[in-house]
Short mmCIF file of C-alpha atoms and ligand atoms in Angstrom, two decimals:
data_model
loop_
_atom_site.label_atom_id
_atom_site.label_comp_id
_atom_site.label_asym_id
_atom_site.label_seq_id
_atom_site.Cartn_x
_atom_site.Cartn_y
_atom_site.Cartn_z
CA MET A 1 15.40 -14.23 -7.96
CA THR A 2 16.41 -10.69 -7.56
CA GLY A 3 20.20 -9.14 -7.27
CA GLY A 4 21.42 -7.16 -3.92
CA THR A 5 24.10 -5.34 -4.47
CA ARG A 6 24.37 -3.44 -7.64
CA PRO A 7 27.90 -3.93 -9.77
CA ASP A 8 28.45 -0.14 -9.32
CA GLY A 9 28.52 -1.22 -5.77
CA VAL A 10 25.09 0.77 -3.73
CA PRO A 11 24.19 -1.24 -1.34
CA ALA A 12 21.14 -2.83 -0.87
CA GLY A 13 19.73 -1.93 2.54
CA GLN A 14 18.25 -3.61 5.39
CA PRO A 15 15.01 -4.46 3.86
CA THR A 16 12.15 -2.74 5.95
CA GLU A 17 8.46 -2.78 5.19
CA ASP A 18 7.36 -0.56 7.49
CA PRO A 19 5.14 1.78 5.85
CA ALA A 20 6.30 4.96 7.65
CA TYR A 21 10.40 3.75 7.11
CA PRO A 22 10.78 6.50 4.06
CA ALA A 23 10.05 9.19 6.78
CA ARG A 24 11.73 8.30 9.41
CA THR A 25 14.89 7.07 8.14
CA ALA A 26 15.18 9.81 4.64
CA PRO A 27 16.23 12.68 7.07
CA ASP A 28 18.87 10.80 8.88
CA CYS A 29 20.34 10.13 5.51
CA ALA A 30 24.10 12.06 5.87
CA ASP A 31 25.27 11.84 2.19
CA LEU A 32 24.49 10.33 -1.32
CA ALA A 33 25.82 6.93 -0.60
CA THR A 34 24.04 6.41 2.79
CA LEU A 35 20.94 7.56 1.07
CA ASP A 36 20.88 5.63 -1.94
CA GLY A 37 21.37 2.27 0.47
CA ALA A 38 18.54 3.17 2.20
CA VAL A 39 16.28 3.96 -0.78
CA SER A 40 16.63 0.42 -2.32
CA GLY A 41 16.63 -1.14 0.68
CA CYS A 42 12.92 0.16 1.27
CA ARG A 43 9.48 -2.28 0.90
CA ALA A 44 6.58 0.53 2.42
CA CYS A 45 4.79 0.09 -0.32
CA PRO A 46 2.83 -3.29 -0.93
CA ARG A 47 1.45 -3.09 -4.49
CA LEU A 48 4.45 -1.45 -5.44
CA VAL A 49 7.68 -4.65 -4.11
CA GLU A 50 5.31 -6.99 -5.25
CA TRP A 51 4.89 -5.73 -8.82
CA ARG A 52 8.83 -4.82 -9.00
CA GLU A 53 9.43 -8.63 -7.65
CA LEU A 54 6.84 -10.18 -9.62
CA VAL A 55 8.54 -8.11 -13.25
CA ALA A 56 11.84 -9.15 -11.74
CA SER A 57 11.18 -13.14 -11.18
CA VAL A 58 9.12 -13.52 -14.11
CA ARG A 59 11.20 -11.23 -16.45
CA ARG A 60 10.99 -10.46 -20.77
CA ALA A 61 11.78 -12.87 -22.57
CA SER A 62 14.75 -11.38 -24.28
CA PHE A 63 16.42 -10.84 -20.76
CA ALA A 64 15.46 -13.91 -19.50
CA SER A 65 18.94 -15.39 -19.04
CA GLN A 66 19.58 -11.53 -17.10
CA THR A 67 19.68 -11.33 -13.44
CA TYR A 68 16.84 -8.79 -12.63
CA TRP A 69 17.57 -5.90 -9.92
CA GLY A 70 14.29 -5.54 -8.69
CA ARG A 71 14.31 -3.44 -6.09
CA PRO A 72 14.04 0.42 -5.57
CA VAL A 73 16.34 2.38 -8.18
CA PRO A 74 18.22 4.98 -6.44
CA GLY A 75 19.60 8.34 -8.27
CA LEU A 76 22.58 8.97 -10.50
CA GLY A 77 25.14 11.60 -10.93
CA PRO A 78 27.98 13.64 -8.44
CA ALA A 79 26.59 14.98 -4.93
CA ASP A 80 27.52 18.45 -6.10
CA ALA A 81 25.70 19.01 -9.24
CA ARG A 82 23.99 22.18 -10.51
CA ILE A 83 21.00 20.70 -12.72
CA GLY A 84 18.65 17.83 -11.19
CA VAL A 85 16.53 15.56 -13.82
CA LEU A 86 13.70 14.45 -12.53
CA GLY A 87 11.53 11.14 -13.78
CA LEU A 88 7.99 9.61 -12.51
CA ALA A 89 9.49 5.87 -11.61
CA PRO A 90 11.32 3.29 -13.03
CA ALA A 91 10.80 1.31 -15.51
CA ALA A 92 9.54 -2.64 -15.38
CA HIS A 93 12.18 -4.08 -17.85
CA GLY A 94 14.40 -1.04 -17.37
CA GLY A 95 16.18 0.22 -14.77
CA ASN A 96 14.00 -1.69 -12.21
CA ARG A 97 16.35 -4.58 -13.90
CA THR A 98 19.51 -2.85 -14.35
CA GLY A 99 19.53 -1.27 -10.89
CA ARG A 100 20.49 2.24 -13.01
CA VAL A 101 17.73 5.03 -13.39
CA PHE A 102 16.51 5.64 -16.25
CA THR A 103 18.40 2.51 -18.22
CA GLY A 104 18.13 -0.90 -20.23
CA ASP A 105 15.15 0.83 -22.25
CA ARG A 106 14.35 3.11 -24.86
CA SER A 107 13.11 6.37 -22.97
CA GLY A 108 17.07 5.69 -21.42
CA ASP A 109 18.33 5.52 -24.54
CA VAL A 110 17.25 8.97 -26.34
CA LEU A 111 17.50 11.10 -22.43
CA PHE A 112 21.39 9.65 -21.66
CA ALA A 113 22.16 10.27 -25.40
CA ALA A 114 20.58 14.01 -25.05
CA LEU A 115 22.93 14.34 -22.29
CA TYR A 116 25.69 13.05 -23.91
CA ARG A 117 25.22 15.82 -26.26
CA ALA A 118 24.85 18.81 -23.86
CA GLY A 119 27.38 17.81 -22.23
CA LEU A 120 26.52 16.39 -19.41
CA ALA A 121 27.44 13.03 -19.32
CA ASN A 122 30.71 11.55 -20.10
CA GLN A 123 29.23 8.74 -22.90
CA PRO A 124 25.88 8.59 -25.44
CA THR A 125 24.93 5.28 -23.73
CA SER A 126 23.58 3.62 -20.63
CA VAL A 127 22.87 0.19 -20.67
CA SER A 128 24.38 -1.38 -17.53
CA ALA A 129 25.29 -0.17 -13.81
CA ASP A 130 29.16 -1.29 -14.87
CA ASP A 131 29.27 0.60 -18.15
CA GLY A 132 31.45 3.44 -16.72
CA LEU A 133 29.32 6.35 -17.29
CA ARG A 134 29.03 9.39 -15.72
CA LEU A 135 27.08 11.85 -15.45
CA VAL A 136 28.43 16.06 -15.15
CA ASP A 137 26.85 18.06 -13.29
CA THR A 138 23.85 16.31 -13.69
CA ARG A 139 21.64 14.43 -10.77
CA ILE A 140 18.60 12.25 -12.07
CA PHE A 141 16.28 11.10 -9.91
CA ALA A 142 12.41 9.68 -9.94
CA ALA A 143 9.45 10.79 -7.68
CA VAL A 144 8.69 7.29 -7.00
CA ARG A 145 11.68 4.77 -6.41
CA CYS A 146 9.68 0.78 -7.95
CA ALA A 147 8.42 0.67 -10.96
CA PRO A 148 4.50 0.75 -10.74
CA PRO A 149 2.18 -1.68 -13.03
CA GLU A 150 1.55 0.50 -15.87
CA ASN A 151 3.89 2.81 -15.20
CA LYS A 152 1.02 4.74 -13.16
CA PRO A 153 1.80 5.08 -8.97
CA THR A 154 -0.91 6.25 -6.69
CA PRO A 155 -1.12 9.02 -5.14
CA GLY A 156 -0.61 7.65 -2.03
CA GLU A 157 2.62 5.69 -3.33
CA ARG A 158 3.97 8.86 -4.14
CA ASP A 159 3.40 10.44 -1.23
CA THR A 160 4.82 7.26 1.57
CA CYS A 161 8.10 7.71 -1.69
CA ALA A 162 8.33 11.40 -1.13
CA PRO A 163 10.79 12.05 1.92
CA TRP A 164 14.07 10.01 -0.49
CA LEU A 165 13.48 12.75 -3.10
CA ARG A 166 12.93 15.24 -0.44
CA ARG A 167 16.20 14.21 1.68
CA GLU A 168 18.36 14.16 -1.96
CA VAL A 169 17.59 17.47 -2.71
CA GLU A 170 18.24 18.61 0.16
CA LEU A 171 21.76 17.09 -0.18
CA ILE A 172 22.27 18.38 -4.03
CA ALA A 173 20.85 21.75 -2.20
CA PRO A 174 23.53 23.52 -2.15
CA THR A 175 25.00 23.39 -6.14
CA LEU A 176 21.69 22.62 -6.90
CA ARG A 177 20.63 25.47 -9.56
CA ILE A 178 18.19 24.48 -11.87
CA VAL A 179 15.07 20.58 -12.12
CA VAL A 180 14.50 20.10 -15.25
CA ALA A 181 10.97 17.79 -14.74
CA LEU A 182 10.10 15.34 -16.90
CA GLY A 183 6.63 15.24 -17.37
CA ALA A 184 3.20 16.01 -15.34
CA PHE A 185 4.01 13.51 -13.16
CA ALA A 186 7.69 14.89 -12.00
CA TRP A 187 6.21 18.31 -11.94
CA ASP A 188 3.86 18.03 -9.67
CA ALA A 189 5.71 15.73 -7.80
CA TRP A 190 8.65 19.01 -7.16
CA TRP A 191 6.41 21.65 -5.36
CA PRO A 192 5.51 19.18 -2.04
CA THR A 193 9.77 18.89 -2.10
CA LEU A 194 10.43 22.43 -2.87
CA SER A 195 7.74 23.08 0.43
CA SER A 196 9.52 20.70 2.43
CA ALA A 197 13.26 20.83 1.22
CA TYR A 198 13.22 24.04 0.95
CA GLY A 199 10.61 26.17 3.49
CA VAL A 200 8.98 27.77 0.37
CA VAL A 201 4.99 28.28 0.70
CA PRO A 202 4.52 26.19 -3.58
CA PRO A 203 2.83 29.62 -5.60
CA ARG A 204 -0.78 29.43 -6.02
CA PRO A 205 -2.62 28.44 -8.55
CA ARG A 206 0.24 26.40 -9.11
CA PRO A 207 2.33 27.30 -12.12
CA ARG A 208 1.02 24.52 -14.62
CA PHE A 209 3.17 21.81 -16.27
CA ALA A 210 4.29 22.84 -20.45
CA HIS A 211 6.94 22.06 -22.06
CA GLY A 212 9.32 24.37 -22.10
CA ALA A 213 7.53 26.07 -19.21
CA LEU A 214 10.27 27.76 -16.22
CA TRP A 215 9.57 28.60 -13.40
CA ARG A 216 11.63 31.04 -11.37
CA GLY A 217 11.30 30.52 -7.44
CA PRO A 218 12.87 32.76 -4.68
CA ALA A 219 16.52 33.11 -4.74
CA GLY A 220 18.57 29.97 -3.34
CA THR A 221 15.84 27.82 -4.69
CA PRO A 222 16.41 25.88 -8.21
CA ALA A 223 14.26 27.37 -11.34
CA LEU A 224 12.11 23.98 -12.69
CA LEU A 225 11.61 23.89 -16.05
CA GLY A 226 9.15 21.70 -17.28
CA CYS A 227 10.36 18.99 -20.47
CA TYR A 228 7.51 16.17 -22.31
CA HIS A 229 8.84 13.10 -20.35
CA VAL A 230 10.73 11.00 -22.71
CA SER A 231 8.65 8.22 -23.03
CA GLN A 232 8.74 6.02 -26.21
CA GLN A 233 4.44 7.38 -26.09
CA ASN A 234 6.51 10.94 -26.88
CA THR A 235 9.73 10.00 -28.63
CA PHE A 236 7.83 7.73 -31.48
CA THR A 237 5.94 10.27 -32.34
CA GLY A 238 7.43 12.97 -32.33
CA ARG A 239 5.86 14.97 -29.72
CA LEU A 240 9.09 15.10 -28.28
CA THR A 241 12.83 15.20 -30.87
CA ASP A 242 15.78 15.27 -30.18
CA SER A 243 16.31 19.01 -30.90
CA MET A 244 13.02 19.62 -28.52
CA LEU A 245 15.18 17.52 -26.14
CA ASP A 246 18.45 19.21 -27.17
CA GLU A 247 17.01 23.03 -26.77
CA VAL A 248 16.03 22.42 -22.98
CA LEU A 249 18.89 20.66 -22.03
CA ALA A 250 20.90 23.69 -23.45
CA ARG A 251 18.79 26.13 -21.70
CA ALA A 252 19.28 24.30 -18.29
CA VAL A 253 22.63 24.34 -18.42
CA ALA A 254 22.85 27.88 -19.83
CA ILE A 255 20.49 28.85 -15.93
CA ALA A 256 22.98 26.17 -14.03
CA THR A 257 26.01 28.06 -14.83
CA ALA A 258 24.77 31.59 -14.85
S1 SF4 B 301 8.03 3.53 -4.33
FE1 SF4 B 301 9.61 4.87 -2.64
S2 SF4 B 301 8.34 4.45 -0.83
FE2 SF4 B 301 7.05 2.22 -2.03
S3 SF4 B 301 8.75 1.13 -1.62
FE3 SF4 B 301 9.35 2.31 -3.93
S4 SF4 B 301 10.87 2.95 -2.73
FE4 SF4 B 301 10.03 2.48 -0.80
#
């Protein structure tokens, strides 16, 4: 069984299987709360809907007693954030279980501890949607809002989901100064968002993703800063260390507050 309302009050919107639902609905969302509710009711991608609900139904043995969220996972953080953190998609037993982005898995453990060290969160852990976590000056969101099989959304699913990201960025655009892209997928997802949300033609050739790569666009647009994804694959192998993550976030803070 999947949940309907997260413990922190984000409502599940009216479910719809219309593939045009994000493109039709997102532009009309006047604030983040409305957007979060609309996102959570989206069923536009049949493959992802089937997967997220299957995972929520079968569950992992260690979470067998829990009720999974099993829906799209909205963004997290204040509407006047200056820093955006853009991820790929929720994890099957992390965000798809808890209903909060990056919450309940090892990737999130690494990310939230780093945000806390950087002064961007009020506590170093994020374990459930009602654990009291507050982000400071930071909004976290994902390019795709449903957990995909093997963490790999298709290009079509990415494009179908893009209107949610676009609207979220539009709503925080007045304060947004920098976006930290976690991994190449997020980095690549930023360019169409830059175009649709800011009306800026992305550079050609597109700047390539690299850890520490920084791109600055025209005045009035946020900078883009690359960071290896906080996946276990990167953190367990030492490709991404805590100190590397600390350096990226310190740089993001410096740019956002300059
Ligand atoms: S991935 Fe995005 S567009 Fe597709 S069902 Fe989930 S929220 Fe809707």
